[in-house]
mmCIF file of C-alpha atoms and ligand atoms in Angstrom:
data_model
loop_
_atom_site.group_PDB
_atom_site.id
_atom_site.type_symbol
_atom_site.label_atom_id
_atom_site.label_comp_id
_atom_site.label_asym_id
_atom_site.label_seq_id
_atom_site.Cartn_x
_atom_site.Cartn_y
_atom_site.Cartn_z
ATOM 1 C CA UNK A 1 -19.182 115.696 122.671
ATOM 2 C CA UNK A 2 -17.521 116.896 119.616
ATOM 3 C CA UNK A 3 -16.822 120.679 118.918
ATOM 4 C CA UNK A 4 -19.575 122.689 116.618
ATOM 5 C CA UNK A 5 -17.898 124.351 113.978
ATOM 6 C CA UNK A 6 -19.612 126.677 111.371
ATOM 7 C CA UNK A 7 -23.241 126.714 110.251
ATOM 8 C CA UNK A 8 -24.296 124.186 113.472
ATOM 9 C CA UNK A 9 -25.747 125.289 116.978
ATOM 10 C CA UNK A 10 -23.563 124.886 119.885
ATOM 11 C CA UNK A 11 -24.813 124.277 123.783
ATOM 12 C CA UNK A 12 -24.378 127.795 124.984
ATOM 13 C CA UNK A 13 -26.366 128.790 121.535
ATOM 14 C CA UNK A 14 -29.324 126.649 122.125
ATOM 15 C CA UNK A 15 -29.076 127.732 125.633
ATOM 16 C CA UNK A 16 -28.971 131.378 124.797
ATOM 17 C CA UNK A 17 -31.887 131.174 121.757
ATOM 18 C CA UNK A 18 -34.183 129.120 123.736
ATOM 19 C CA UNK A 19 -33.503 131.751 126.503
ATOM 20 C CA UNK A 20 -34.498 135.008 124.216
ATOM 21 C CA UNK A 21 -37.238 133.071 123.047
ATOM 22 C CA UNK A 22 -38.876 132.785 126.052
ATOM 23 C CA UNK A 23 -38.545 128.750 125.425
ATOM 24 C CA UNK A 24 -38.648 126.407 129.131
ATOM 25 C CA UNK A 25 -38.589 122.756 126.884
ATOM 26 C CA UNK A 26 -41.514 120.643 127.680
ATOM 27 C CA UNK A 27 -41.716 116.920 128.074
ATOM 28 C CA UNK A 28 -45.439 116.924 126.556
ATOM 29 C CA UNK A 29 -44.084 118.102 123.408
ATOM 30 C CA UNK A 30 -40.958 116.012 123.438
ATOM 31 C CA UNK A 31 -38.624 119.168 123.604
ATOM 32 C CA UNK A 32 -35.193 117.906 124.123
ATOM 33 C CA UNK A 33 -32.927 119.645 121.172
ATOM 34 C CA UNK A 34 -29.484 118.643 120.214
ATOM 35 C CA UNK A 35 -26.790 120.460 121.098
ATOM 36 C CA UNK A 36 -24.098 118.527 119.828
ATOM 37 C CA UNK A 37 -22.695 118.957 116.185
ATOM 38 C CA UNK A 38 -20.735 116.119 115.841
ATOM 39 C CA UNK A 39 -24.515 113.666 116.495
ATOM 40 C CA UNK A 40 -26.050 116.317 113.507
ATOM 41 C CA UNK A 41 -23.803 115.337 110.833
ATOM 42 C CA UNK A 42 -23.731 111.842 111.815
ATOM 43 C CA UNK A 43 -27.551 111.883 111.035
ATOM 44 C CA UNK A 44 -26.939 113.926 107.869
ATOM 45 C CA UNK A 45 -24.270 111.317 106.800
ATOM 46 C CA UNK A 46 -26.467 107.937 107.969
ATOM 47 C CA UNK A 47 -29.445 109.642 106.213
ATOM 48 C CA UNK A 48 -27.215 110.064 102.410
ATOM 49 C CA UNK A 49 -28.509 113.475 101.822
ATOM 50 C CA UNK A 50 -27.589 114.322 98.545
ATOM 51 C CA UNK A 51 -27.007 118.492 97.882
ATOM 52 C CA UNK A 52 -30.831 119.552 96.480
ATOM 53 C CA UNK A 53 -32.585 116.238 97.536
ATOM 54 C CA UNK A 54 -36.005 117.127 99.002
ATOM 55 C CA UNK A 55 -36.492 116.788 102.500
ATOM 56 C CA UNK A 56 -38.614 116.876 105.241
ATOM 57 C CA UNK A 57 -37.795 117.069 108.954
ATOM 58 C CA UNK A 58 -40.418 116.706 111.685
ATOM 59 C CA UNK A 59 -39.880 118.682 114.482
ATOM 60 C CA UNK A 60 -36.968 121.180 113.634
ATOM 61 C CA UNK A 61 -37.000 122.774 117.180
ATOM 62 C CA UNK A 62 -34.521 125.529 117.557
ATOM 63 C CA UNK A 63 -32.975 124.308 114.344
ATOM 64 C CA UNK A 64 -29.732 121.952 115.246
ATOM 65 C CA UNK A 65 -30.396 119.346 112.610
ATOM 66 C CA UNK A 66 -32.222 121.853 110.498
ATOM 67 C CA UNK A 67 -28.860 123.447 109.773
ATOM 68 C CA UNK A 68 -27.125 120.445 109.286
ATOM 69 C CA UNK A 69 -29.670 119.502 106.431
ATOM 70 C CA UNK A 70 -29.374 123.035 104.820
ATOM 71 C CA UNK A 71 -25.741 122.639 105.237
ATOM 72 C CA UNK A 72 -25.870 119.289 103.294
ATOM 73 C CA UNK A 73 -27.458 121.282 100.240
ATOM 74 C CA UNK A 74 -30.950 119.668 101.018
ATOM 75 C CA UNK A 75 -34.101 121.669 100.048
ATOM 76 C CA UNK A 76 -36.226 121.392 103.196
ATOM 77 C CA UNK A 77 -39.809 121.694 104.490
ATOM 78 C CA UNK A 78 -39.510 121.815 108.391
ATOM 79 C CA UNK A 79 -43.275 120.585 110.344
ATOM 80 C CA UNK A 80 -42.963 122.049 114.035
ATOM 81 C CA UNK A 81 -46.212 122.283 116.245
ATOM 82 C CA UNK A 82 -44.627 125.068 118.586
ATOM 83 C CA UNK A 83 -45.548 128.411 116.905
ATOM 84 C CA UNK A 84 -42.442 130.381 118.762
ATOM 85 C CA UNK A 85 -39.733 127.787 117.657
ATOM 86 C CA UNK A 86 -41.485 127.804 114.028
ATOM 87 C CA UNK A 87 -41.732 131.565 114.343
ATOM 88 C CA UNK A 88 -37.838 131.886 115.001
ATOM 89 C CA UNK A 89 -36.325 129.088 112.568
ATOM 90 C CA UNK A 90 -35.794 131.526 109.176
ATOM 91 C CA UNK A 91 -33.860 133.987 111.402
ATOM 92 C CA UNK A 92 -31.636 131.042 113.208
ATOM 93 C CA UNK A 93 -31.286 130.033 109.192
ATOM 94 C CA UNK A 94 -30.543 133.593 108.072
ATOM 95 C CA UNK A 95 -27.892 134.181 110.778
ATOM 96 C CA UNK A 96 -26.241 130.694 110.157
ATOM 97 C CA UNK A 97 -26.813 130.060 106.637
ATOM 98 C CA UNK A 98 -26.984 133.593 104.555
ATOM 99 C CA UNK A 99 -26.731 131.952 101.494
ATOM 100 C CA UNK A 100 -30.490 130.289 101.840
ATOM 101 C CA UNK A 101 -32.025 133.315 103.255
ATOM 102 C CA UNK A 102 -34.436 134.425 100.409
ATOM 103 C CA UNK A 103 -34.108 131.349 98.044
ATOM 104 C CA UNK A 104 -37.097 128.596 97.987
ATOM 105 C CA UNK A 105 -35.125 125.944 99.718
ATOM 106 C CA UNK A 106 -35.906 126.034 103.414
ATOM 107 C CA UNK A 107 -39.587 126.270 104.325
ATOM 108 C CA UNK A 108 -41.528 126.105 107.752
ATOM 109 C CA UNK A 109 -45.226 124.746 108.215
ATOM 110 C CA UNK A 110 -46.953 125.349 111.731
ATOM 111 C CA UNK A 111 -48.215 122.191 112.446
ATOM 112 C CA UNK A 112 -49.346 119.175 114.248
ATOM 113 C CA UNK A 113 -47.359 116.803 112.144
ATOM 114 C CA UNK A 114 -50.432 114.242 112.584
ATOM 115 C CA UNK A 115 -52.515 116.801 111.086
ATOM 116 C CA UNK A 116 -50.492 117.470 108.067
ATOM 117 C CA UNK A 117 -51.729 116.089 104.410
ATOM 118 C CA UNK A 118 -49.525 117.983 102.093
ATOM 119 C CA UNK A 119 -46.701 119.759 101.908
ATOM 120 C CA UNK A 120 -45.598 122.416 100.026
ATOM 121 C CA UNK A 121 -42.788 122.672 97.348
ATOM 122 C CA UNK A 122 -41.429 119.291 95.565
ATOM 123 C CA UNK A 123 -42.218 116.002 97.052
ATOM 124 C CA UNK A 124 -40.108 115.044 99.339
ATOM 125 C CA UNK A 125 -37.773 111.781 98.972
ATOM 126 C CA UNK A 126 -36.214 111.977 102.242
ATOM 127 C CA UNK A 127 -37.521 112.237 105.742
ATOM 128 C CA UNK A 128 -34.864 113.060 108.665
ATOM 129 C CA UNK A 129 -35.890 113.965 111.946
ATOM 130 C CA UNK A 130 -34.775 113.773 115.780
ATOM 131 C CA UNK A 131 -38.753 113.155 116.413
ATOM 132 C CA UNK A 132 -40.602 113.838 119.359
ATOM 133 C CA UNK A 133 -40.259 110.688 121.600
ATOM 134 C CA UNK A 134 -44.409 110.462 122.674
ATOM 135 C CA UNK A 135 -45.567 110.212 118.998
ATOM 136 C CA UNK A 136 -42.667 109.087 117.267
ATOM 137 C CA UNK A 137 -44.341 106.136 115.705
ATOM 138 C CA UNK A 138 -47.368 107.545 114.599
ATOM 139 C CA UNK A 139 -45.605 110.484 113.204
ATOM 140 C CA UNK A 140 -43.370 107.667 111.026
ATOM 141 C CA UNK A 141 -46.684 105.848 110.092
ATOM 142 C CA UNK A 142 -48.704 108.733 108.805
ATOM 143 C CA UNK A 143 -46.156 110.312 106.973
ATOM 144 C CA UNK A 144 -45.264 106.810 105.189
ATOM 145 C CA UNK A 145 -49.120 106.467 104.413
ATOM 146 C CA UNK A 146 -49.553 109.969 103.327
ATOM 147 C CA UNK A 147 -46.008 110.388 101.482
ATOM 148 C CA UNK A 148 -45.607 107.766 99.206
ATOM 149 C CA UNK A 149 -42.449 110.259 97.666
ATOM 150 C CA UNK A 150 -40.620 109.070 100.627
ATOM 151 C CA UNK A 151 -38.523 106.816 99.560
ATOM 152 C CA UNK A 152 -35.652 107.035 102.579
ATOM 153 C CA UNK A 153 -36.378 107.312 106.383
ATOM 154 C CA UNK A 154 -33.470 108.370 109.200
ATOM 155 C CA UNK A 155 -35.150 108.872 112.364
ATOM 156 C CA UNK A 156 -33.673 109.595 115.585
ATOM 157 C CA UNK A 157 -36.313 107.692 118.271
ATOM 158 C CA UNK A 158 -36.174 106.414 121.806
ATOM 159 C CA UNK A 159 -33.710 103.017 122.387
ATOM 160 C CA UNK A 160 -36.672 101.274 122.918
ATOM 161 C CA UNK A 161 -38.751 102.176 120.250
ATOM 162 C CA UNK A 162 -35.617 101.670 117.692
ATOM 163 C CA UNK A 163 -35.925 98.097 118.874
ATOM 164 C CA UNK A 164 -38.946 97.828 118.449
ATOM 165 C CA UNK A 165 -39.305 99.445 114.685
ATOM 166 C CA UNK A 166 -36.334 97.232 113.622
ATOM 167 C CA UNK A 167 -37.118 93.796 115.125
ATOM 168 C CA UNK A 168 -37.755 90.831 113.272
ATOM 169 C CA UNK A 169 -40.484 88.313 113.793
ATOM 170 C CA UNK A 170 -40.061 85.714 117.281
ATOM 171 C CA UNK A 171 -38.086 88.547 118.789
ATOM 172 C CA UNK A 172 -39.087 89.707 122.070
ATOM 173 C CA UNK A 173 -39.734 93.217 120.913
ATOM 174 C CA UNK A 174 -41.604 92.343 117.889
ATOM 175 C CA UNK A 175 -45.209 93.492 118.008
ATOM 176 C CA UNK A 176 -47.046 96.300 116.051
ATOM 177 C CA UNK A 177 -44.877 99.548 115.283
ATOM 178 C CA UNK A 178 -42.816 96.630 113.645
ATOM 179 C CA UNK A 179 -45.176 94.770 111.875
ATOM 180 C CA UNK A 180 -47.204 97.648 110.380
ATOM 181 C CA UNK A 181 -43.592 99.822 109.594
ATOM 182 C CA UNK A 182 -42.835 96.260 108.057
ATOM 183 C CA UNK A 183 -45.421 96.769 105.560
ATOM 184 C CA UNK A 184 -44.042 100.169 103.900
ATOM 185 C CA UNK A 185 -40.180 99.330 104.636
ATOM 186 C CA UNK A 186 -37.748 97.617 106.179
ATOM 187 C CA UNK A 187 -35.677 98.660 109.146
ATOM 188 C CA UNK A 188 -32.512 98.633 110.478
ATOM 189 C CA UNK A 189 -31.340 100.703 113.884
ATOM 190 C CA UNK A 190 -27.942 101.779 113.130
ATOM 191 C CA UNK A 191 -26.593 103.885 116.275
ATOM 192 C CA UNK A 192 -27.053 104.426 119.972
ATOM 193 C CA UNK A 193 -27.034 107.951 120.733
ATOM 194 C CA UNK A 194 -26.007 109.342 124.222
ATOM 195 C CA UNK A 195 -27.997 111.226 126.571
ATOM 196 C CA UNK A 196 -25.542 114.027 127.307
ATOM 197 C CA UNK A 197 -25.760 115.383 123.409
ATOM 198 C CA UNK A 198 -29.274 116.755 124.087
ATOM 199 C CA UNK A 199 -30.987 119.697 126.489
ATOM 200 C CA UNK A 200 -32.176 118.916 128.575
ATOM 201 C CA UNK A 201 -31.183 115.718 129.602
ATOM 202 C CA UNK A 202 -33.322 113.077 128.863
ATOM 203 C CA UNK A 203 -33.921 110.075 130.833
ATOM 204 C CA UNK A 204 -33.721 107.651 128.107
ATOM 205 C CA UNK A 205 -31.427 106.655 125.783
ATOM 206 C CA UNK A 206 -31.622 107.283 121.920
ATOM 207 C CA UNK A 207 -30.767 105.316 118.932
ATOM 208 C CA UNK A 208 -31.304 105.848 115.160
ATOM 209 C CA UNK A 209 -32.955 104.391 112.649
ATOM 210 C CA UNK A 210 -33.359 103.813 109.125
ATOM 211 C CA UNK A 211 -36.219 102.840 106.837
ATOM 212 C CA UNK A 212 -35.838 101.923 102.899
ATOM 213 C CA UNK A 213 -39.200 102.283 101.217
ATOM 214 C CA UNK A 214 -40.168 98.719 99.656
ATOM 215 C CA UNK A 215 -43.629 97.678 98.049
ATOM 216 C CA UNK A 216 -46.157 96.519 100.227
ATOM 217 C CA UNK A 217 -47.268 92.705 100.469
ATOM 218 C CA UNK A 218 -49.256 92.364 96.931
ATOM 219 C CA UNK A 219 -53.075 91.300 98.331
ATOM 220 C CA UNK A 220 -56.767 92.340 97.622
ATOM 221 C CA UNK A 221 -57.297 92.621 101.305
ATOM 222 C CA UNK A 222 -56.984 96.887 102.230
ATOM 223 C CA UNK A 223 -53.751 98.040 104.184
ATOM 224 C CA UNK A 224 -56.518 99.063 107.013
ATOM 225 C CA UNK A 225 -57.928 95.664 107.319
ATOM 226 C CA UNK A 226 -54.483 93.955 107.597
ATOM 227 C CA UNK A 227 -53.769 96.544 109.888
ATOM 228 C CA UNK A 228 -56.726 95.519 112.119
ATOM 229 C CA UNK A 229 -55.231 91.691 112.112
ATOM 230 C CA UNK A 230 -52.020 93.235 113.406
ATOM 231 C CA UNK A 231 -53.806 95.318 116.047
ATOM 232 C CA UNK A 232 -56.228 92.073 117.024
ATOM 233 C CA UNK A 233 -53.329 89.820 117.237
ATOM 234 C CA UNK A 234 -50.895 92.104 119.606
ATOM 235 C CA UNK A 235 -54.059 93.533 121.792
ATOM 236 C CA UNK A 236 -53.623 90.037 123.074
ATOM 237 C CA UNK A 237 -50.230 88.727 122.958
ATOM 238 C CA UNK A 238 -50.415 86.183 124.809
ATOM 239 C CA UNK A 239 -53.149 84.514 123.479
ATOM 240 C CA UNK A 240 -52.805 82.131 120.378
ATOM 241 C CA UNK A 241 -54.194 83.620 117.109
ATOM 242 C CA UNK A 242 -57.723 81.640 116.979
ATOM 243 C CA UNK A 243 -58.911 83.315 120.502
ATOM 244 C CA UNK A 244 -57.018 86.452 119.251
ATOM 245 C CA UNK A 245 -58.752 87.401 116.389
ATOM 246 C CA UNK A 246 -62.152 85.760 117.282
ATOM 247 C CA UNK A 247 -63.809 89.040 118.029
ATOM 248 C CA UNK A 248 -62.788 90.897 114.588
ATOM 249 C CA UNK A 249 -63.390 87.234 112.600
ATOM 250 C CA UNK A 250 -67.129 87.254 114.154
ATOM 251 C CA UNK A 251 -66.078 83.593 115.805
ATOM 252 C CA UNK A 252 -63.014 81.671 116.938
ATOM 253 C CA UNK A 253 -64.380 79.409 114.424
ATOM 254 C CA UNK A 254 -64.032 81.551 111.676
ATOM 255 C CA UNK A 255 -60.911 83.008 112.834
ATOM 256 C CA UNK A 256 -59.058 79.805 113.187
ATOM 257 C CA UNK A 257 -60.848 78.693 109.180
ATOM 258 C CA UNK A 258 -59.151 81.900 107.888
ATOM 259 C CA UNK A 259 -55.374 80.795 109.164
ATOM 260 C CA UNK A 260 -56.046 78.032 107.775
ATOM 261 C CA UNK A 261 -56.894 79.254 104.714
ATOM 262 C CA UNK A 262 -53.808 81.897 105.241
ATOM 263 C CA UNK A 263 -51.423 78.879 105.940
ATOM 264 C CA UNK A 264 -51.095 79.838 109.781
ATOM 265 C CA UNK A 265 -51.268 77.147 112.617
ATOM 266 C CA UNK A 266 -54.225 78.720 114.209
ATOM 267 C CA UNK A 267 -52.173 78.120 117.646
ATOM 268 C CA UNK A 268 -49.473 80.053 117.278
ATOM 269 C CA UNK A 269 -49.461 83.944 118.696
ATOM 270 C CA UNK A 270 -48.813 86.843 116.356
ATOM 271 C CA UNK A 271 -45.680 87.430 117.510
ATOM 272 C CA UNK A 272 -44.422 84.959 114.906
ATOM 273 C CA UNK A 273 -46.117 86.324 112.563
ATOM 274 C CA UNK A 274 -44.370 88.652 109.096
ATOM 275 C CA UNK A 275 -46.259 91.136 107.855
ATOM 276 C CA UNK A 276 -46.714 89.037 104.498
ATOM 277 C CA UNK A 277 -48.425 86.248 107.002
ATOM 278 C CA UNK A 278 -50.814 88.929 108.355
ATOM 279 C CA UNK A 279 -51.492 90.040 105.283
ATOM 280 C CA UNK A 280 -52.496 86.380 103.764
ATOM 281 C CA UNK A 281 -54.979 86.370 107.106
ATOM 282 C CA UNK A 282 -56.447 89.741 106.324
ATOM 283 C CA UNK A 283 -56.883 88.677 103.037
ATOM 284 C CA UNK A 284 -58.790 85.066 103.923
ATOM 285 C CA UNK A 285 -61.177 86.954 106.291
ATOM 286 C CA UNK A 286 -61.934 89.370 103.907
ATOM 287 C CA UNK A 287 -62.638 86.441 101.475
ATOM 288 C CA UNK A 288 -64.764 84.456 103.960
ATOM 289 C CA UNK A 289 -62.356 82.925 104.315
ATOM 290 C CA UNK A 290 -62.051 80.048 102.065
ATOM 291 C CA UNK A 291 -60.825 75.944 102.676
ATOM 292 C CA UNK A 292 -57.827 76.041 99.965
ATOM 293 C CA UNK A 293 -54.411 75.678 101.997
ATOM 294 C CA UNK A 294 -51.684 77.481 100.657
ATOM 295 C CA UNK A 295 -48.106 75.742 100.475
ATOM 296 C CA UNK A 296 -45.869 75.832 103.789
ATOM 297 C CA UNK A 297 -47.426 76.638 107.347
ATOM 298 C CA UNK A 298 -46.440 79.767 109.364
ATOM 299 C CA UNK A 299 -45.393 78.981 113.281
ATOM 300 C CA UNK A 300 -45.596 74.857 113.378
HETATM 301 N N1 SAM B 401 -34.934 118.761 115.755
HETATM 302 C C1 SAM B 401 -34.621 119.449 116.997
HETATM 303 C C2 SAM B 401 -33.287 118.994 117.517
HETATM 304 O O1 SAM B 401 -32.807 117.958 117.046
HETATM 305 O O2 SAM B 401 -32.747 119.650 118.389
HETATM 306 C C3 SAM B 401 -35.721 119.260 118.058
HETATM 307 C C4 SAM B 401 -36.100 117.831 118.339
HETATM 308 S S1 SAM B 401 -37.181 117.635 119.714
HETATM 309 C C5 SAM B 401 -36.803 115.959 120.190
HETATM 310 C C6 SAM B 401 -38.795 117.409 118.996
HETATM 311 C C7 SAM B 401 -39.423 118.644 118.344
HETATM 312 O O3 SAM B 401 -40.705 118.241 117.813
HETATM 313 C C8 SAM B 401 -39.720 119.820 119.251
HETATM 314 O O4 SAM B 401 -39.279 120.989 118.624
HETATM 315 C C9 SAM B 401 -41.248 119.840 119.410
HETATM 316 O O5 SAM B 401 -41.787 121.134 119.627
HETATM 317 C C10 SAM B 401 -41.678 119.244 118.078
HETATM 318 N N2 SAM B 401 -42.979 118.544 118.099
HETATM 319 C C11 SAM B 401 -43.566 117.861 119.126
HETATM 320 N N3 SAM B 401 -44.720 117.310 118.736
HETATM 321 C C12 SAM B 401 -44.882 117.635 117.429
HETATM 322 C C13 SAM B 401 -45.885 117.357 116.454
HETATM 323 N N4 SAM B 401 -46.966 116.616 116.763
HETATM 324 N N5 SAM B 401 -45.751 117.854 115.204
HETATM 325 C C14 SAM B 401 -44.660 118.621 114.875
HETATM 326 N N6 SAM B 401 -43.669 118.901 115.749
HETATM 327 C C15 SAM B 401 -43.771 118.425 117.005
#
């Protein structure tokens, strides 16, 4: 653990806010706040904040990385559900950071995150966040549906959920946070982050993340209905793709006529699949659909 110089919160700060606040952290809410400065910047510096970039966090807490953003020059719109840490972040911000007391560029909403559909101020290009571990992915998924502004993601997430964000078709941990993030971005877990930099103590490790916006797959199909291929094919892994998606295809018949179509070998299981694979099988059922076999075969 690395000292905390300056604007950041220290351990025996975070111990001594949370404490006047009245705060006991809470597992349903994913309360475990950093209380190390030396992990902040390094998710200031892996995120490329620029000074007066637009950012969002998710989840500012007591405000560790929230200063570190501030610090960085960012102008930032902070989403926390708990109305006391909310209630407390512009003081922790005046006390640290005089010089953005009373200007426009730090701003708190009292929300559910999932809940939010706009922001206020500029959109925002950037979103960095330590993010609550029990809806960590669908906190990353609605904000890159809702927030097409966001062009950069740096997410601090469970180990486990890193892997799974970031890996690559075949791979064991392939399935569908990483298929459907696939289809706004690509990903790439940089760091592991250790337990002892958070309070409380966590039982899990933590790794970062990071997301570069890219166009989706180009198709008529919707981004819902080749998100309901992705869902079909994972809610049964183990099952090849025909059997798989029989229910949501209206037959295994039809099913196994759209891979076809889609340039999939109706035996293979979804786990081999890239999201521009799902997305030519969303787009075939959608179509009916049709006989025509496009060139090269996924998972032969
Ligand atoms: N950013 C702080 C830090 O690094 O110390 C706190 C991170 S803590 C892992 C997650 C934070 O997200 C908590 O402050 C918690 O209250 C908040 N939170 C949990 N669920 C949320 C939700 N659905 N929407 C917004 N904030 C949420």
């Amino acid at each position: 653990m690395t000292d905390t110089p300056g604007a950041l919160l220290g351990p025996a700060e975070i111990r001594d806010l949370a404490g006047r606040l009245g705060i006991r952290p809470t597992k349903t809410l994913g309360q475990n706040f950093v209380i190390d400065g030396g992990t902040v910047r390094k998710i200031v510096r892996s995120a490329g904040v620029v000074a007066g970039e637009r950012v969002v966090e998710i989840g500012p807490g007591l405000g560790s990385l929230t200063l570190g953003l501030l610090e960085a020059g960012a102008s930032l719109v902070a989403v926390e559900i708990d109305p006391v840490l909310a209630g407390a972040l512009p003081a922790t911000v005046a006390a640290h950071l005089p010089e953005v007391a009373g200007t426009d560029r730090f701003t708190v909403v009292t929300a559910d995150a999932l809940e939010v559909t706009e922001l206020p101020g500029a959109a925002p290009t950037a979103l960095v966040a330590n993010l609550p571990y029990n809806v960590s992915v669908p906190v990353l998924l609605t904000f890159l549906e809702r927030f097409p502004s966001l062009e950069r993601v740096l997410v601090m997430v469970q180990a486990e959920v890193a892997d799974r964000l970031a890996a690559p078709p075949g791979s064991r941990t392939y399935g569908v946070p990483s298929a459907k993030v696939a289809w706004y971005a690509s990903a790439r877990r940089t760091s592991t982050v250790a337990r002892s930099v958070f309070w409380p103590v966590p039982n899990v490790d933590s790794a970062l993340v990071r997301l570069e916006r890219r166009e989706p797959p180009r198709t008529t199909a919707s981004r819902a209905e080749v998100f309901a291929v992705v869902d079909a094919a994972f809610a049964q892994r183990r099952k090849m793709l025909r059997s798989a998606l029989g229910t949501l295809a209206g037959s295994v018949e039809i099913a196994e006529a759209a891979l076809r179509a889609a340039g999939v070998d109706p035996q293979t299981r979804g786990e081999r699949l890239d999201i521009e694979a799902f997305t030519r099988v969303a787009e075939a059922l959608a179509a009916g659909a049709p006989t025509s076999r496009r060139p090269g075969t996924v998972g032969t």
